Amino acid sequence: MSCTEPTLNTPLLSSFPNKTDYSDQDPQPLTKPETRLESNNILISIPRSPNCQTPYKCLAIIPGNAGPISSLTLCGEFLFSASSTKDITVWQHPDLRQFTKFGHGEGSVKALVAVGNRVFSANQDGKVRVWKVSSRSENAFRLVASLPTTRDYLGRCLKQSNYVQTRRNHRRLWIEHGDSISCLAVHGDLVYSGSWDKTLKVWQMSNLKCLESIRAHDDAINALAVHDGLVYTASADGKIKAWGKRNVMKNSHCLLNTLVARNNMSWNAVATCANTGLVYAAGSDGHVAVWRCDLEKEKNVWRLVCNVKAHDMAVLSLCVVSELVFSGSGDRSIGVWKREIGGGLGKLGLLRGHEGPVRCLQASWYRAGRGYVVYSGGLDRSLRVWWVPQEDMLGDK
């Protein structure tokens, strides 16, 4: 996850035609004047004035999801949410009006990533599914492929050298994941998938072929992030690994460095910040660690610059946008941090309200209100929307 704001060159979907006022479910009013945005069941109010007595606001709560929220991703004007069911819900952001819903497969959706007019979803059954906006209906998605594709499978299944040992007396093709896929990322024409089977796989977006499978860790891969051609994998083995291409002409990857901050813990999330060389990782011991890499002076050398006790329980999710870092925890809170000179983290405050662990986070800049809209998904089956003013408005907390 990168701190660059999500953009979309090709419209993913057309805008929803109508809006309905649900003013009878209006939350507590914010400081006037304000921008009022309507969601499916609640009226969201985003302040235009920075002079709020309380800088952080919970703008909306979307309860009643079919299961715990497992993944969130932003693409253009849309927010995608996945739960422990097979369904994926599409919301218009920042107003959180439900746009459509789609899904297919077995087991819960563990990860989502959207780019252009395509959505990639990772299921508990170990497959990556590829969705496209239907040409027949502007608010419908159709399943176009499951990875590995049948064509890719048939092209390799007859050659014994394409099989790898996964468990005792059990072999499968190297293009197949042997366990749940926990994370996805896209960079250029490549799609990356990380799994509890300890492997990182690389897929070509144009032809949907599996290009490479890397035995990346000694334990489950929980998260990954890609930025400027560098791939970071976070694992339950307590290591963050940085991977890069062997050369610009090939898509094969090699290990550049291993990032370690603490022993006897698991890394649950990883995020990057553009143009800074900073890498953030969230630990099962409640710590958030930060490494800095000066790619011009010390290529492939990452130095630990911060290792802060962020929460009382495990940190499960991270989101980086501009100068702010958000951390979601098993203690049901969301930490708000500001990036300091040198890469350290200064705590600004907490967002509280979830009744269960905060599993996933997304955030985007909202120009009219001069601040950030933060989306959080929890194991309490709720999707929440928060308002955080621009960092220079926050002051000392």
Coordinates of C-alpha atoms in Angstrom, one line a residue:
M1 CA 0.0 0.0 0.0
S2 CA 1.4 3.3 -1.0
C3 CA 0.8 6.8 0.3
T4 CA 0.0 8.1 -3.2
E5 CA -3.6 9.0 -3.6
P6 CA -5.6 6.5 -5.7
T7 CA -6.2 7.6 -9.2
L8 CA -8.1 6.1 -12.2
N9 CA -7.3 7.0 -15.7
T10 CA -10.1 4.9 -17.2
P11 CA -13.5 5.2 -15.5
L12 CA -14.2 2.1 -13.7
L13 CA -18.0 2.6 -13.5
S14 CA -20.3 5.4 -14.4
S15 CA -21.8 7.6 -11.6
F16 CA -24.9 6.5 -9.8
P17 CA -27.8 8.5 -11.4
N18 CA -29.9 9.5 -8.4
K19 CA -29.5 10.2 -4.7
T20 CA -32.0 9.9 -1.9
D21 CA -32.2 11.9 1.3
Y22 CA -32.1 9.8 4.5
S23 CA -32.2 12.7 6.9
D24 CA -34.2 10.8 9.5
Q25 CA -30.9 8.9 10.2
D26 CA -28.7 11.9 10.4
P27 CA -25.7 11.5 12.7
Q28 CA -24.6 14.1 15.2
P29 CA -24.1 17.4 13.3
L30 CA -20.6 18.7 12.7
T31 CA -19.3 22.3 12.7
K32 CA -21.0 24.3 9.9
P33 CA -20.6 25.0 7.1
E34 CA -20.4 21.4 5.9
T35 CA -20.6 19.2 2.8
R36 CA -23.4 16.7 3.1
L37 CA -23.0 13.3 1.4
E38 CA -25.7 10.7 1.3
S39 CA -25.0 7.0 1.7
N40 CA -27.3 4.0 1.3
N41 CA -28.6 4.2 4.9
I42 CA -27.1 7.3 6.4
L43 CA -26.3 10.9 5.7
I44 CA -22.6 11.7 5.9
S45 CA -21.5 15.2 6.7
I46 CA -18.0 16.3 6.0
P47 CA -17.0 19.7 7.5
R48 CA -15.7 22.5 5.2
S49 CA -14.2 24.4 8.2
P50 CA -11.1 23.2 9.9
N51 CA -12.1 24.9 13.2
C52 CA -13.8 21.8 14.7
Q53 CA -13.7 21.5 18.5
T54 CA -13.0 17.7 18.0
P55 CA -10.6 17.1 15.1
Y56 CA -11.6 13.5 14.5
K57 CA -15.2 12.5 13.7
C58 CA -17.0 9.2 12.9
L59 CA -19.1 10.3 10.0
A60 CA -21.0 7.0 9.4
I61 CA -21.4 3.4 10.5
I62 CA -22.6 0.9 7.9
P63 CA -23.6 -2.1 10.0
G64 CA -25.2 -5.4 9.1
N65 CA -22.6 -6.8 6.6
A66 CA -22.9 -10.5 5.9
G67 CA -19.6 -11.2 7.7
P68 CA -16.5 -9.6 9.2
I69 CA -14.9 -7.1 6.7
S70 CA -11.7 -8.7 5.4
S71 CA -10.4 -6.2 2.8
L72 CA -10.9 -2.7 1.4
T73 CA -9.6 -1.1 -1.7
L74 CA -10.1 2.3 -3.4
C75 CA -10.2 2.8 -7.2
G76 CA -11.3 6.1 -8.6
E77 CA -14.6 7.1 -7.2
F78 CA -15.4 3.6 -5.8
L79 CA -14.6 1.7 -2.6
F80 CA -14.6 -2.1 -2.7
S81 CA -15.2 -4.1 0.4
A82 CA -15.0 -7.9 0.9
S83 CA -16.2 -10.0 3.8
S84 CA -16.0 -13.5 5.1
T85 CA -18.6 -14.4 2.6
K86 CA -17.9 -14.6 -1.2
D87 CA -19.6 -11.2 -1.8
I88 CA -17.8 -8.1 -2.8
T89 CA -19.7 -4.8 -2.3
V90 CA -19.0 -1.7 -4.4
W91 CA -19.6 1.7 -2.8
Q92 CA -19.4 5.2 -4.2
H93 CA -17.0 7.1 -2.1
P94 CA -16.8 9.3 -0.1
D95 CA -20.6 9.2 0.4
L96 CA -20.8 5.3 0.8
R97 CA -23.9 4.8 -1.4
Q98 CA -24.0 1.1 -2.2
F99 CA -23.5 0.8 -6.0
T100 CA -23.5 -3.0 -6.7
K101 CA -22.5 -6.4 -5.3
F102 CA -20.9 -9.4 -6.9
G103 CA -19.1 -12.6 -6.0
H104 CA -18.2 -16.1 -6.8
G105 CA -16.2 -19.0 -5.5
E106 CA -15.7 -20.9 -2.3
G107 CA -14.7 -19.5 1.1
S108 CA -14.2 -15.9 2.1
V109 CA -12.6 -13.2 0.1
K110 CA -9.2 -12.5 1.7
A111 CA -7.9 -9.7 -0.5
L112 CA -8.9 -7.2 -3.2
V113 CA -7.1 -4.9 -5.6
A114 CA -8.7 -2.9 -8.4
V115 CA -7.0 -1.2 -11.4
G116 CA -8.7 0.3 -14.5
N117 CA -11.8 -1.6 -15.3
R118 CA -10.6 -4.8 -13.6
V119 CA -10.9 -6.2 -10.1
F120 CA -8.8 -9.0 -8.7
S121 CA -10.0 -10.9 -5.7
A122 CA -8.3 -13.6 -3.7
N123 CA -10.3 -16.3 -2.1
Q124 CA -9.8 -18.8 0.7
D125 CA -9.8 -21.6 -2.0
G126 CA -6.4 -20.4 -3.2
K127 CA -7.5 -18.9 -6.5
V128 CA -7.3 -15.3 -7.8
R129 CA -10.4 -14.3 -9.6
V130 CA -10.5 -11.6 -12.3
W131 CA -13.6 -9.4 -12.8
K132 CA -14.5 -6.9 -15.4
V133 CA -17.2 -4.3 -15.7
S134 CA -19.9 -5.9 -17.8
S135 CA -20.5 -4.3 -21.3
R136 CA -24.2 -5.0 -20.9
S137 CA -24.7 -3.3 -17.6
E138 CA -22.8 -0.4 -16.2
N139 CA -23.1 -1.5 -12.6
A140 CA -22.5 -5.2 -13.0
F141 CA -19.2 -7.2 -12.9
R142 CA -18.6 -10.4 -14.7
L143 CA -16.1 -13.1 -13.9
V144 CA -13.6 -13.4 -16.8
A145 CA -11.0 -15.8 -15.3
S146 CA -9.7 -17.7 -12.3
L147 CA -6.0 -17.9 -11.8
P148 CA -4.3 -20.2 -12.7
T149 CA -6.4 -20.3 -15.9
T150 CA -7.4 -23.6 -17.5
R151 CA -5.2 -22.8 -20.5
D152 CA -2.2 -22.2 -18.2
Y153 CA -2.9 -25.4 -16.2
L154 CA -3.3 -27.6 -19.3
G155 CA -0.1 -26.2 -20.8
R156 CA 2.0 -27.3 -17.8
C157 CA 0.2 -30.4 -16.3
L158 CA 1.9 -33.0 -18.5
K159 CA 5.4 -32.1 -17.6
Q160 CA 6.6 -33.6 -14.3
S161 CA 9.1 -30.9 -13.7
N162 CA 6.3 -28.4 -13.2
Y163 CA 5.1 -30.1 -10.0
V164 CA 6.3 -29.2 -6.6
Q165 CA 6.0 -31.0 -3.2
T166 CA 3.6 -29.1 -1.0
R167 CA 2.8 -31.6 1.8
R168 CA 3.8 -35.2 2.5
N169 CA 2.6 -37.3 -0.4
H170 CA 1.0 -34.4 -2.1
R171 CA 2.2 -32.5 -5.2
R172 CA 0.7 -29.7 -7.3
L173 CA 1.7 -27.5 -10.1
W174 CA 4.0 -24.6 -9.2
I175 CA 1.5 -22.1 -10.6
E176 CA -1.1 -23.2 -8.0
H177 CA -1.3 -21.8 -4.5
G178 CA -1.6 -24.6 -1.9
D179 CA -3.4 -22.5 0.8
S180 CA -5.4 -19.4 1.2
I181 CA -4.3 -16.3 -0.6
S182 CA -3.9 -13.5 2.0
C183 CA -2.8 -10.5 -0.1
L184 CA -2.7 -9.0 -3.6
A185 CA -0.9 -6.1 -5.3
V186 CA -0.6 -4.7 -8.8
H187 CA 2.3 -2.9 -10.4
G188 CA 2.4 -2.1 -14.1
D189 CA 1.5 -5.2 -16.0
L190 CA 2.2 -7.5 -13.0
V191 CA -0.1 -8.9 -10.3
Y192 CA 1.4 -10.3 -7.1
S193 CA -0.3 -12.8 -4.8
G194 CA 1.0 -13.9 -1.4
S195 CA -0.3 -16.9 0.4
W196 CA -0.3 -18.9 3.6
D197 CA 1.6 -21.5 1.6
K198 CA 4.6 -19.3 2.0
T199 CA 4.9 -18.5 -1.7
L200 CA 4.8 -15.2 -3.7
K201 CA 3.5 -15.6 -7.2
V202 CA 3.8 -13.2 -10.1
W203 CA 1.1 -13.1 -12.8
Q204 CA 1.1 -11.3 -16.2
M205 CA -2.0 -9.0 -16.3
S206 CA -2.1 -9.0 -20.1
N207 CA -2.4 -12.8 -20.7
L208 CA -3.1 -13.9 -17.1
K209 CA -0.2 -16.4 -17.1
C210 CA 1.8 -17.2 -14.0
L211 CA 5.4 -16.0 -14.6
E212 CA 7.1 -17.0 -11.3
S213 CA 6.6 -18.6 -8.0
I214 CA 9.0 -17.8 -5.1
R215 CA 9.3 -19.7 -1.9
A216 CA 9.6 -16.4 -0.1
H217 CA 9.3 -17.2 3.7
D218 CA 9.4 -19.9 6.3
D219 CA 5.9 -19.2 7.4
A220 CA 2.6 -17.7 6.0
I221 CA 2.8 -14.5 4.0
N222 CA 0.3 -12.1 5.6
A223 CA 0.7 -8.9 3.5
L224 CA 2.6 -7.4 0.6
A225 CA 3.2 -4.0 -0.9
V226 CA 4.7 -2.9 -4.2
H227 CA 6.3 0.5 -5.1
D228 CA 8.7 1.6 -7.8
G229 CA 9.3 -2.0 -8.8
L230 CA 10.2 -3.2 -5.3
V231 CA 8.0 -5.8 -3.7
Y232 CA 7.8 -6.1 0.1
T233 CA 6.4 -9.3 1.7
A234 CA 5.4 -9.5 5.4
S235 CA 5.3 -12.9 7.1
A236 CA 4.4 -14.7 10.3
D237 CA 8.1 -15.7 10.4
G238 CA 8.9 -12.2 11.7
K239 CA 10.6 -11.0 8.6
I240 CA 9.9 -8.3 6.0
K241 CA 11.6 -9.2 2.7
A242 CA 12.4 -6.8 -0.2
W243 CA 12.4 -8.2 -3.7
G244 CA 13.4 -6.6 -7.0
K245 CA 13.7 -7.6 -10.6
R246 CA 16.9 -9.2 -11.7
N247 CA 17.0 -6.8 -14.7
V248 CA 14.6 -4.5 -16.4
M249 CA 14.0 -6.9 -19.3
K250 CA 13.0 -9.9 -17.2
N251 CA 10.1 -10.3 -14.7
S252 CA 12.0 -12.8 -12.5
H253 CA 12.7 -11.5 -9.0
C254 CA 15.5 -11.8 -6.5
L255 CA 15.9 -11.1 -2.8
L256 CA 17.4 -7.7 -2.1
N257 CA 17.3 -7.6 1.7
T258 CA 15.6 -8.9 4.8
L259 CA 14.2 -6.4 7.3
V260 CA 14.1 -7.5 10.9
A261 CA 13.1 -5.4 13.9
R262 CA 12.0 -7.7 16.7
N263 CA 12.1 -11.4 17.5
N264 CA 9.2 -13.8 18.3
M265 CA 6.5 -11.9 16.5
S266 CA 4.5 -11.9 13.3
W267 CA 4.2 -9.1 10.7
N268 CA 0.5 -8.6 9.8
A269 CA 0.7 -5.6 7.4
V270 CA 3.2 -3.7 5.3
A271 CA 2.9 -0.3 3.5
T272 CA 5.1 2.1 1.6
C273 CA 5.3 5.8 1.2
A274 CA 6.1 7.2 -2.3
N275 CA 9.3 9.2 -2.8
T276 CA 10.6 8.7 0.7
G277 CA 12.1 5.3 0.7
L278 CA 10.0 4.5 3.9
V279 CA 8.5 1.1 4.6
Y280 CA 6.0 0.5 7.4
A281 CA 5.2 -2.8 9.1
A282 CA 2.6 -3.8 11.6
G283 CA 3.4 -6.4 14.2
S284 CA 1.5 -8.9 16.3
D285 CA 3.2 -7.5 19.4
G286 CA 1.5 -4.1 18.9
H287 CA 4.5 -2.4 17.4
V288 CA 4.8 -0.4 14.1
A289 CA 8.3 -0.5 12.6
V290 CA 9.7 1.9 10.0
W291 CA 12.7 1.4 7.7
R292 CA 14.2 3.9 5.4
C293 CA 16.1 3.0 2.2
D294 CA 18.2 5.7 0.4
L295 CA 18.0 4.2 -3.1
E296 CA 20.5 6.7 -4.5
K297 CA 23.2 6.5 -1.9
E298 CA 22.8 3.0 -0.3
K299 CA 21.1 0.8 -2.8
N300 CA 19.3 -2.2 -1.3
V301 CA 20.2 -1.1 2.3
W302 CA 17.2 -0.5 4.6
R303 CA 17.9 1.1 8.1
L304 CA 15.4 0.8 11.0
V305 CA 14.5 4.3 11.9
C306 CA 11.5 3.8 14.2
N307 CA 10.0 0.9 16.3
V308 CA 7.2 2.3 18.3
K309 CA 4.7 0.5 20.6
A310 CA 1.5 1.6 18.8
H311 CA -1.2 -0.4 20.4
D312 CA -1.9 -2.7 23.4
M313 CA -2.8 -5.6 21.0
A314 CA -1.7 -6.7 17.6
V315 CA -1.6 -4.2 14.8
L316 CA -3.6 -5.8 11.9
S317 CA -3.7 -3.1 9.2
L318 CA -1.9 0.0 8.0
C319 CA -2.7 2.9 5.6
V320 CA -0.4 5.6 4.5
V321 CA -1.6 8.8 2.9
S322 CA 0.5 12.0 2.5
E323 CA 2.1 12.7 5.9
L324 CA -0.3 10.6 7.9
V325 CA -0.2 6.9 8.9
F326 CA -3.2 5.0 10.2
S327 CA -2.9 1.8 12.2
G328 CA -5.8 -0.6 12.9
S329 CA -5.5 -2.9 15.9
G330 CA -7.0 -5.8 17.7
D331 CA -7.7 -3.4 20.6
R332 CA -10.5 -2.0 18.4
S333 CA -8.9 1.4 17.9
I334 CA -7.2 3.2 14.9
G335 CA -4.0 5.1 15.6
V336 CA -3.4 8.4 13.8
W337 CA 0.3 9.2 13.3
K338 CA 2.2 11.9 11.6
R339 CA 5.4 11.2 9.7
E340 CA 8.3 13.1 11.3
I341 CA 11.6 14.3 9.9
G342 CA 13.9 11.3 9.6
G343 CA 11.0 8.8 9.3
G344 CA 9.8 8.6 12.9
L345 CA 6.2 8.5 13.9
G346 CA 4.5 11.1 16.1
K347 CA 1.1 10.1 17.6
L348 CA -1.7 12.5 17.0
G349 CA -4.7 10.6 18.4
L350 CA -7.0 7.6 18.3
L351 CA -10.2 6.7 16.5
R352 CA -12.5 4.6 18.7
G353 CA -15.8 3.0 18.0
H354 CA -15.3 -0.4 16.5
E355 CA -16.6 -3.3 18.6
G356 CA -14.1 -5.7 17.2
P357 CA -10.6 -5.7 15.8
V358 CA -9.9 -3.4 12.9
R359 CA -8.9 -5.6 10.0
C360 CA -8.5 -3.2 7.1
L361 CA -8.1 0.5 6.3
Q362 CA -8.2 2.9 3.4
A363 CA -8.0 6.7 3.2
S364 CA -8.3 9.4 0.6
W365 CA -7.8 13.2 0.4
Y366 CA -11.1 15.2 0.2
R367 CA -10.3 18.6 -1.3
A368 CA -13.5 20.4 -0.4
G369 CA -13.2 19.7 3.3
R370 CA -9.4 20.0 3.5
G371 CA -8.9 16.7 5.1
Y372 CA -9.0 12.9 4.8
V373 CA -11.8 10.5 4.7
V374 CA -10.8 7.2 6.4
Y375 CA -12.6 3.9 5.8
S376 CA -12.2 1.1 8.3
G377 CA -13.5 -2.5 8.2
G378 CA -13.8 -4.5 11.4
L379 CA -14.4 -8.1 12.6
D380 CA -17.6 -6.6 14.2
R381 CA -19.1 -6.6 10.6
S382 CA -19.2 -2.9 10.4
L383 CA -17.8 -0.5 7.8
R384 CA -17.0 2.9 9.4
V385 CA -16.2 6.3 7.8
W386 CA -14.0 8.8 9.7
W387 CA -13.0 12.4 9.2
V388 CA -9.4 13.5 9.9
P389 CA -8.4 17.1 9.1
Q390 CA -5.3 18.0 7.1
E391 CA -2.2 17.4 9.2
D392 CA -1.3 21.0 9.6
M393 CA -4.7 21.6 11.3
L394 CA -4.3 19.0 13.9
G395 CA -1.9 20.8 16.2
D396 CA -0.3 19.0 19.2
K397 CA -2.2 16.1 20.8

